[in-house]
Amino acid sequence: MSGILDLLNSDLGKQIIGGISQETNQPADKTASVVTMAMPILLGAMKRNASNEGGAANLMNALNSKHDGSILDNLGGFFGGGVNEDVKQDGLGILGHVLGGSQNNAVHALSQKSGLDTNSVMQILQVAAPILLGYLGKQKQQKNVNSESGIGDLLGGLMGGGDHQPKQQSMIESLLDGNNDGSVIDDIAGMVLGGGNTKKGGLGGILGGFFGK
């Protein structure tokens, strides 16, 4: 079972989805859909960035300082009274850094697949991005990852996919590079969250499980 599935299926995951839904005034099911689809894409983009020395060093620095996981220790305070504007700006910065020139491709595909407009998708992602980095920071601490080479392994482990991982990473990169539309997202999310079997249930099955349906 992948780390991201662990997170999304936990009480903490449901609190995150509920908080983002309330903050962005979007339905909980569509918020969950965007977050569920976006997590593997963002992790895959980070894994691509961390494959070069500078990218790995930048990510390690972020996880050792601002994004050490403490954000997850008080989500009630994080969402209470509305998410701080500084956090949202930080989220935009994270997305710009992680996705780079591929941001529009990813947002468009998520919009196409979720049925939300691109502005709504961006609002969800900019709140979700600092939480995802915080989760990554906490996992880094728990697994004692202290080397730049280890950060790629950590990202791969959180994405799951097992033997499918190289194909999964290739699909994510093709999506980021604009060679595929939203249809590829089912396969990416299925590999991460559904064990690779997307033909029968697809994202509907994944989200049905998430909401206990």
Coordinates of C-alpha atoms in Angstrom, one line a residue:
M1 CA 0.0 0.0 0.0
S2 CA 1.4 3.4 -1.0
G3 CA 2.0 6.2 1.4
I4 CA -0.4 8.5 -0.4
L5 CA -3.2 5.9 -0.1
D6 CA -2.4 5.6 3.6
L7 CA -2.8 9.4 3.9
L8 CA -6.0 9.8 1.9
N9 CA -7.8 6.9 3.5
S10 CA -6.9 8.0 7.1
D11 CA -8.9 10.3 9.3
L12 CA -6.2 12.9 8.7
G13 CA -6.8 12.6 4.9
K14 CA -10.5 13.1 5.4
Q15 CA -9.8 16.2 7.5
I16 CA -7.5 17.5 4.8
I17 CA -10.2 17.0 2.1
G18 CA -12.9 18.5 4.2
G19 CA -10.7 21.5 5.1
I20 CA -9.7 22.2 1.5
S21 CA -13.3 21.8 0.4
Q22 CA -14.5 24.3 2.9
E23 CA -11.6 26.8 2.2
T24 CA -12.2 26.7 -1.6
N25 CA -16.0 26.5 -1.5
Q26 CA -15.9 23.4 -3.7
P27 CA -17.9 20.2 -3.2
A28 CA -16.1 17.6 -1.1
D29 CA -16.4 14.9 -3.8
K30 CA -14.8 17.1 -6.5
T31 CA -12.2 18.3 -4.1
A32 CA -11.3 14.7 -3.2
S33 CA -11.2 13.9 -6.9
V34 CA -8.7 16.7 -7.7
V35 CA -6.5 16.0 -4.7
T36 CA -6.5 12.2 -5.4
M37 CA -5.5 12.8 -9.0
A38 CA -3.0 15.6 -8.3
M39 CA -1.0 13.8 -5.6
P40 CA 0.7 11.3 -7.9
I41 CA 1.3 14.0 -10.5
L42 CA 3.0 16.3 -8.0
L43 CA 5.0 13.5 -6.5
G44 CA 6.1 12.4 -10.0
A45 CA 7.1 16.0 -10.8
M46 CA 9.1 16.2 -7.6
K47 CA 10.8 12.9 -8.5
R48 CA 11.7 14.2 -11.9
N49 CA 13.2 17.4 -10.3
A50 CA 15.0 15.4 -7.7
S51 CA 16.8 13.3 -10.3
N52 CA 19.3 16.1 -10.7
E53 CA 21.6 17.2 -7.9
G54 CA 20.4 20.7 -7.7
G55 CA 16.7 19.7 -7.6
A56 CA 17.3 17.1 -4.9
A57 CA 19.3 19.6 -2.8
N58 CA 16.5 22.2 -3.0
L59 CA 13.9 19.7 -2.0
M60 CA 16.0 18.5 1.0
N61 CA 16.5 22.1 2.1
A62 CA 12.7 22.7 2.0
L63 CA 12.0 19.5 4.0
N64 CA 14.6 20.3 6.6
S65 CA 13.2 23.8 7.3
K66 CA 9.8 25.2 6.3
H67 CA 8.2 21.9 5.3
D68 CA 9.3 19.6 8.2
G69 CA 5.8 18.2 8.7
S70 CA 4.7 20.4 11.6
I71 CA 1.8 21.6 9.4
L72 CA 0.1 18.2 10.0
D73 CA 0.2 18.5 13.7
N74 CA -2.5 21.2 14.0
L75 CA -4.7 21.0 10.9
G76 CA -7.6 22.4 13.0
G77 CA -5.6 25.5 13.5
F78 CA -4.4 25.5 9.9
F79 CA -7.9 25.5 8.5
G80 CA -9.6 27.3 11.4
G81 CA -10.8 30.8 10.4
G82 CA -9.5 30.4 6.9
V83 CA -6.1 29.4 5.5
N84 CA -3.5 32.2 5.9
E85 CA -2.8 34.1 2.8
D86 CA 0.9 33.6 3.2
V87 CA 0.3 29.8 3.1
K88 CA -1.6 30.2 -0.2
Q89 CA 1.2 32.2 -1.7
D90 CA 3.6 29.6 -0.5
G91 CA 1.4 27.0 -2.2
L92 CA 1.6 28.9 -5.5
G93 CA 5.4 29.1 -5.2
I94 CA 5.6 25.3 -4.6
L95 CA 3.4 24.6 -7.6
G96 CA 5.5 26.9 -9.8
H97 CA 8.7 25.3 -8.6
V98 CA 7.5 21.7 -8.8
L99 CA 5.6 21.9 -12.0
G100 CA 7.5 24.7 -13.7
G101 CA 6.5 25.1 -17.4
S102 CA 4.2 22.1 -17.1
Q103 CA 1.8 23.7 -14.6
N104 CA -0.8 24.7 -17.2
N105 CA -0.7 21.2 -18.8
A106 CA -1.3 19.6 -15.4
V107 CA -4.0 22.0 -14.3
H108 CA -5.9 21.8 -17.6
A109 CA -5.8 18.0 -17.5
L110 CA -7.1 18.0 -13.8
S111 CA -9.8 20.5 -14.8
Q112 CA -10.9 18.3 -17.8
K113 CA -11.1 15.2 -15.6
S114 CA -12.7 16.7 -12.5
G115 CA -15.2 19.0 -14.2
L116 CA -14.0 22.0 -12.3
D117 CA -12.7 25.1 -14.0
T118 CA -9.0 25.8 -14.0
N119 CA -9.3 28.5 -11.4
S120 CA -11.0 26.2 -8.9
V121 CA -8.4 23.5 -9.5
M122 CA -5.6 26.0 -8.8
Q123 CA -7.3 27.1 -5.6
I124 CA -7.4 23.5 -4.4
L125 CA -3.8 22.8 -5.4
Q126 CA -2.4 25.8 -3.7
V127 CA -3.9 24.8 -0.4
A128 CA -3.0 21.1 -1.0
A129 CA 0.6 21.7 -2.0
P130 CA 2.0 22.9 1.4
I131 CA 0.2 19.9 3.1
L132 CA 1.7 17.5 0.6
L133 CA 5.2 18.9 1.2
G134 CA 4.6 18.7 5.0
Y135 CA 3.6 15.0 4.6
L136 CA 6.8 14.4 2.7
G137 CA 8.8 16.2 5.4
K138 CA 7.2 14.0 8.1
Q139 CA 7.9 10.8 6.1
K140 CA 11.5 12.0 5.6
Q141 CA 12.0 12.3 9.3
Q142 CA 10.3 9.0 10.1
K143 CA 12.3 7.1 7.6
N144 CA 15.6 8.9 8.4
V145 CA 16.2 10.0 4.9
N146 CA 19.3 12.2 5.1
S147 CA 20.8 12.0 1.6
E148 CA 19.8 13.5 -1.7
S149 CA 19.9 10.1 -3.3
G150 CA 17.4 8.8 -0.7
I151 CA 14.8 11.5 -1.5
G152 CA 14.0 10.0 -4.9
D153 CA 13.6 6.6 -3.3
L154 CA 11.2 8.1 -0.7
L155 CA 9.1 9.8 -3.4
G156 CA 9.0 6.5 -5.4
G157 CA 7.9 4.7 -2.2
L158 CA 5.1 7.2 -1.5
M159 CA 3.9 6.8 -5.1
G160 CA 3.6 3.0 -4.9
G161 CA 3.1 1.3 -8.2
G162 CA 5.7 -1.5 -7.5
D163 CA 6.8 -3.0 -10.8
H164 CA 4.7 -0.4 -12.6
Q165 CA 6.7 2.5 -11.3
P166 CA 8.9 3.2 -14.4
K167 CA 5.8 3.2 -16.6
Q168 CA 3.9 5.3 -14.1
Q169 CA 6.7 7.9 -14.0
S170 CA 6.9 7.9 -17.8
M171 CA 3.1 8.5 -18.0
I172 CA 3.3 11.4 -15.5
E173 CA 6.1 13.0 -17.4
S174 CA 4.3 12.7 -20.7
L175 CA 1.3 14.3 -19.1
L176 CA 3.4 17.1 -17.7
D177 CA 5.0 17.6 -21.1
G178 CA 1.6 18.0 -22.7
N179 CA 1.6 14.9 -24.8
N180 CA -1.6 13.5 -23.2
D181 CA -4.9 15.0 -22.1
G182 CA -6.8 14.2 -19.0
S183 CA -7.5 10.6 -20.1
V184 CA -4.1 9.4 -18.9
I185 CA -4.9 10.6 -15.3
D186 CA -7.1 7.5 -14.7
D187 CA -4.1 5.2 -15.4
I188 CA -1.7 7.3 -13.3
A189 CA -4.0 7.5 -10.3
G190 CA -5.0 3.8 -10.7
M191 CA -1.3 2.7 -10.5
V192 CA -0.8 4.7 -7.3
L193 CA -4.1 4.3 -5.6
G194 CA -5.8 1.3 -7.2
G195 CA -3.1 -1.3 -7.8
G196 CA -3.0 -0.6 -11.5
N197 CA -6.5 -2.0 -12.2
T198 CA -8.3 1.0 -13.7
K199 CA -10.5 -0.7 -16.3
K200 CA -13.2 -1.8 -13.9
G201 CA -13.5 0.9 -11.4
G202 CA -11.2 3.8 -12.4
L203 CA -11.2 6.9 -10.2
G204 CA -14.9 6.2 -9.4
G205 CA -13.9 3.1 -7.6
I206 CA -11.0 4.8 -5.9
L207 CA -13.1 7.6 -4.6
G208 CA -15.9 5.3 -3.7
G209 CA -13.5 3.5 -1.4
F210 CA -12.3 6.8 -0.1
F211 CA -15.8 7.9 0.9
G212 CA -16.7 4.4 2.2
K213 CA -19.2 3.8 -0.5

